[in-house]
Amino acid sequence: MRTWKVLFEGAEPGAADDFELEFVDIRDILGKVIGLKHEAIDAIISRIKAHDNYHAIGNIKNVTDPEGEDLSKEAFFALLGIDKNELRFGFLILSTDEGTLIVGLWPGAYAEAVKDDERLLGGVIFAMIERPDNWRRVDLILPIKE
């Protein structure tokens, strides 16, 4: 499956502790990109303001599409979560004039599970919004401001 590569700034500025996640292209999973309602993002933002386990962080350094093209100038952000069972879930999201689109899923095991049951996609986002106590941590990760 094709992947999007996202480079994140580590704890210290500079390249030494940067890390990369590979998001499986959602088109390889579901055959299309999926729209995300603005209300969902607004709800996550309200959870960030209300819950200590929700965070907004600016540390996306670089985004490369499955064809290897650098798309870092585009409006990408990531939504990552770790639930109480230490399961990890991630979404690579692109904001465009036409809307907000989920373009990638992480990790690969979650992407495979969504391929088998598409309801797991909306179910995780719903849980991030409606069940804040189920999450050890949820991060809305934005590009680094230059």
CSV table of N, CA, C and O in Angstrom, one decimal, residues 26-35 91 102 105 110-126:
chain,number,residue,atom,x,y,z
A,26,ILE,N,-5.5,6.5,2.2
A,26,ILE,CA,-6.9,6.0,2.4
A,26,ILE,C,-7.5,5.6,1.1
A,26,ILE,O,-8.4,4.7,1.1
A,27,ARG,N,-7.0,6.1,0.0
A,27,ARG,CA,-7.5,5.6,-1.3
A,27,ARG,C,-7.2,4.2,-1.5
A,27,ARG,O,-8.0,3.4,-2.2
A,28,ASP,N,-6.1,3.7,-1.0
A,28,ASP,CA,-5.7,2.2,-1.1
A,28,ASP,C,-6.6,1.4,-0.2
A,28,ASP,O,-6.7,0.2,-0.3
A,29,ILE,N,-7.2,2.0,0.8
A,29,ILE,CA,-8.0,1.3,1.8
A,29,ILE,C,-9.5,1.3,1.4
A,29,ILE,O,-10.1,0.3,1.3
A,30,LEU,N,-10.0,2.5,1.0
A,30,LEU,CA,-11.4,2.6,0.7
A,30,LEU,C,-11.7,3.1,-0.7
A,30,LEU,O,-12.9,3.2,-1.1
A,31,GLY,N,-10.7,3.3,-1.5
A,31,GLY,CA,-10.9,3.7,-2.9
A,31,GLY,C,-11.2,5.2,-3.1
A,31,GLY,O,-11.4,5.6,-4.2
A,32,LYS,N,-11.2,5.9,-2.0
A,32,LYS,CA,-11.5,7.4,-2.1
A,32,LYS,C,-11.0,8.1,-0.8
A,32,LYS,O,-10.8,7.4,0.2
A,33,VAL,N,-10.9,9.4,-0.9
A,33,VAL,CA,-10.6,10.2,0.3
A,33,VAL,C,-12.0,10.4,1.0
A,33,VAL,O,-13.0,10.2,0.4
A,34,ILE,N,-11.9,10.6,2.3
A,34,ILE,CA,-13.2,10.8,3.1
A,34,ILE,C,-13.2,12.2,3.7
A,34,ILE,O,-12.2,12.7,4.2
A,35,GLY,N,-14.4,12.8,3.5
A,35,GLY,CA,-14.6,14.2,4.1
A,35,GLY,C,-14.8,14.1,5.6
A,35,GLY,O,-15.3,13.1,6.1
A,91,PHE,N,-4.8,9.9,12.0
A,91,PHE,CA,-5.4,10.4,10.8
A,91,PHE,C,-4.5,11.5,10.2
A,91,PHE,O,-4.2,12.5,11.0
A,102,ILE,N,-9.8,13.4,5.0
A,102,ILE,CA,-8.9,12.4,5.6
A,102,ILE,C,-8.1,11.7,4.4
A,102,ILE,O,-8.8,11.1,3.6
A,105,LEU,N,-4.2,7.0,7.1
A,105,LEU,CA,-4.5,6.4,8.4
A,105,LEU,C,-3.2,5.8,8.9
A,105,LEU,O,-2.4,5.2,8.2
A,110,TYR,N,-4.3,-0.5,12.0
A,110,TYR,CA,-5.5,0.2,12.1
A,110,TYR,C,-6.1,0.4,10.6
A,110,TYR,O,-7.3,0.1,10.4
A,111,ALA,N,-5.2,0.7,9.7
A,111,ALA,CA,-5.6,0.9,8.3
A,111,ALA,C,-6.2,-0.4,7.8
A,111,ALA,O,-7.3,-0.4,7.1
A,112,GLU,N,-5.6,-1.5,8.1
A,112,GLU,CA,-6.1,-2.8,7.7
A,112,GLU,C,-7.4,-3.1,8.3
A,112,GLU,O,-8.3,-3.7,7.6
A,113,ALA,N,-7.6,-2.8,9.6
A,113,ALA,CA,-8.9,-3.0,10.2
A,113,ALA,C,-10.0,-2.2,9.6
A,113,ALA,O,-11.1,-2.7,9.4
A,114,VAL,N,-9.7,-1.0,9.2
A,114,VAL,CA,-10.7,-0.1,8.5
A,114,VAL,C,-11.0,-0.7,7.2
A,114,VAL,O,-12.2,-0.6,6.7
A,115,LYS,N,-10.0,-1.3,6.5
A,115,LYS,CA,-10.3,-1.9,5.2
A,115,LYS,C,-11.3,-3.0,5.4
A,115,LYS,O,-12.2,-3.2,4.5
A,116,ASP,N,-11.2,-3.8,6.5
A,116,ASP,CA,-12.2,-4.9,6.7
A,116,ASP,C,-13.5,-4.3,7.2
A,116,ASP,O,-14.6,-5.0,7.0
A,117,ASP,N,-13.5,-3.2,7.9
A,117,ASP,CA,-14.8,-2.7,8.5
A,117,ASP,C,-14.7,-1.1,8.5
A,117,ASP,O,-14.1,-0.6,9.4
A,118,GLU,N,-15.3,-0.5,7.5
A,118,GLU,CA,-15.2,1.0,7.3
A,118,GLU,C,-15.7,1.7,8.6
A,118,GLU,O,-15.4,2.8,8.8
A,119,ARG,N,-16.6,1.1,9.3
A,119,ARG,CA,-17.2,1.7,10.5
A,119,ARG,C,-16.2,2.1,11.5
A,119,ARG,O,-16.4,3.0,12.4
A,120,LEU,N,-15.0,1.4,11.5
A,120,LEU,CA,-14.0,1.7,12.5
A,120,LEU,C,-13.4,3.1,12.3
A,120,LEU,O,-12.8,3.6,13.2
A,121,LEU,N,-13.5,3.6,11.1
A,121,LEU,CA,-13.0,4.9,10.8
A,121,LEU,C,-13.8,6.0,11.6
A,121,LEU,O,-13.2,6.7,12.4
A,122,GLY,N,-15.1,6.0,11.4
A,122,GLY,CA,-15.9,7.0,12.1
A,122,GLY,C,-16.0,6.7,13.6
A,122,GLY,O,-16.1,7.6,14.4
A,123,GLY,N,-15.9,5.4,13.9
A,123,GLY,CA,-16.0,5.0,15.3
A,123,GLY,C,-14.9,5.6,16.2
A,123,GLY,O,-15.2,6.0,17.3
A,124,VAL,N,-13.7,5.6,15.6
A,124,VAL,CA,-12.6,6.1,16.4
A,124,VAL,C,-12.7,7.7,16.6
A,124,VAL,O,-12.5,8.2,17.6
A,125,ILE,N,-13.1,8.3,15.5
A,125,ILE,CA,-13.2,9.8,15.5
A,125,ILE,C,-14.4,10.1,16.5
A,125,ILE,O,-14.2,11.0,17.3
A,126,PHE,N,-15.5,9.4,16.4
A,126,PHE,CA,-16.6,9.6,17.4
A,126,PHE,C,-16.1,9.4,18.8
A,126,PHE,O,-16.4,10.2,19.7
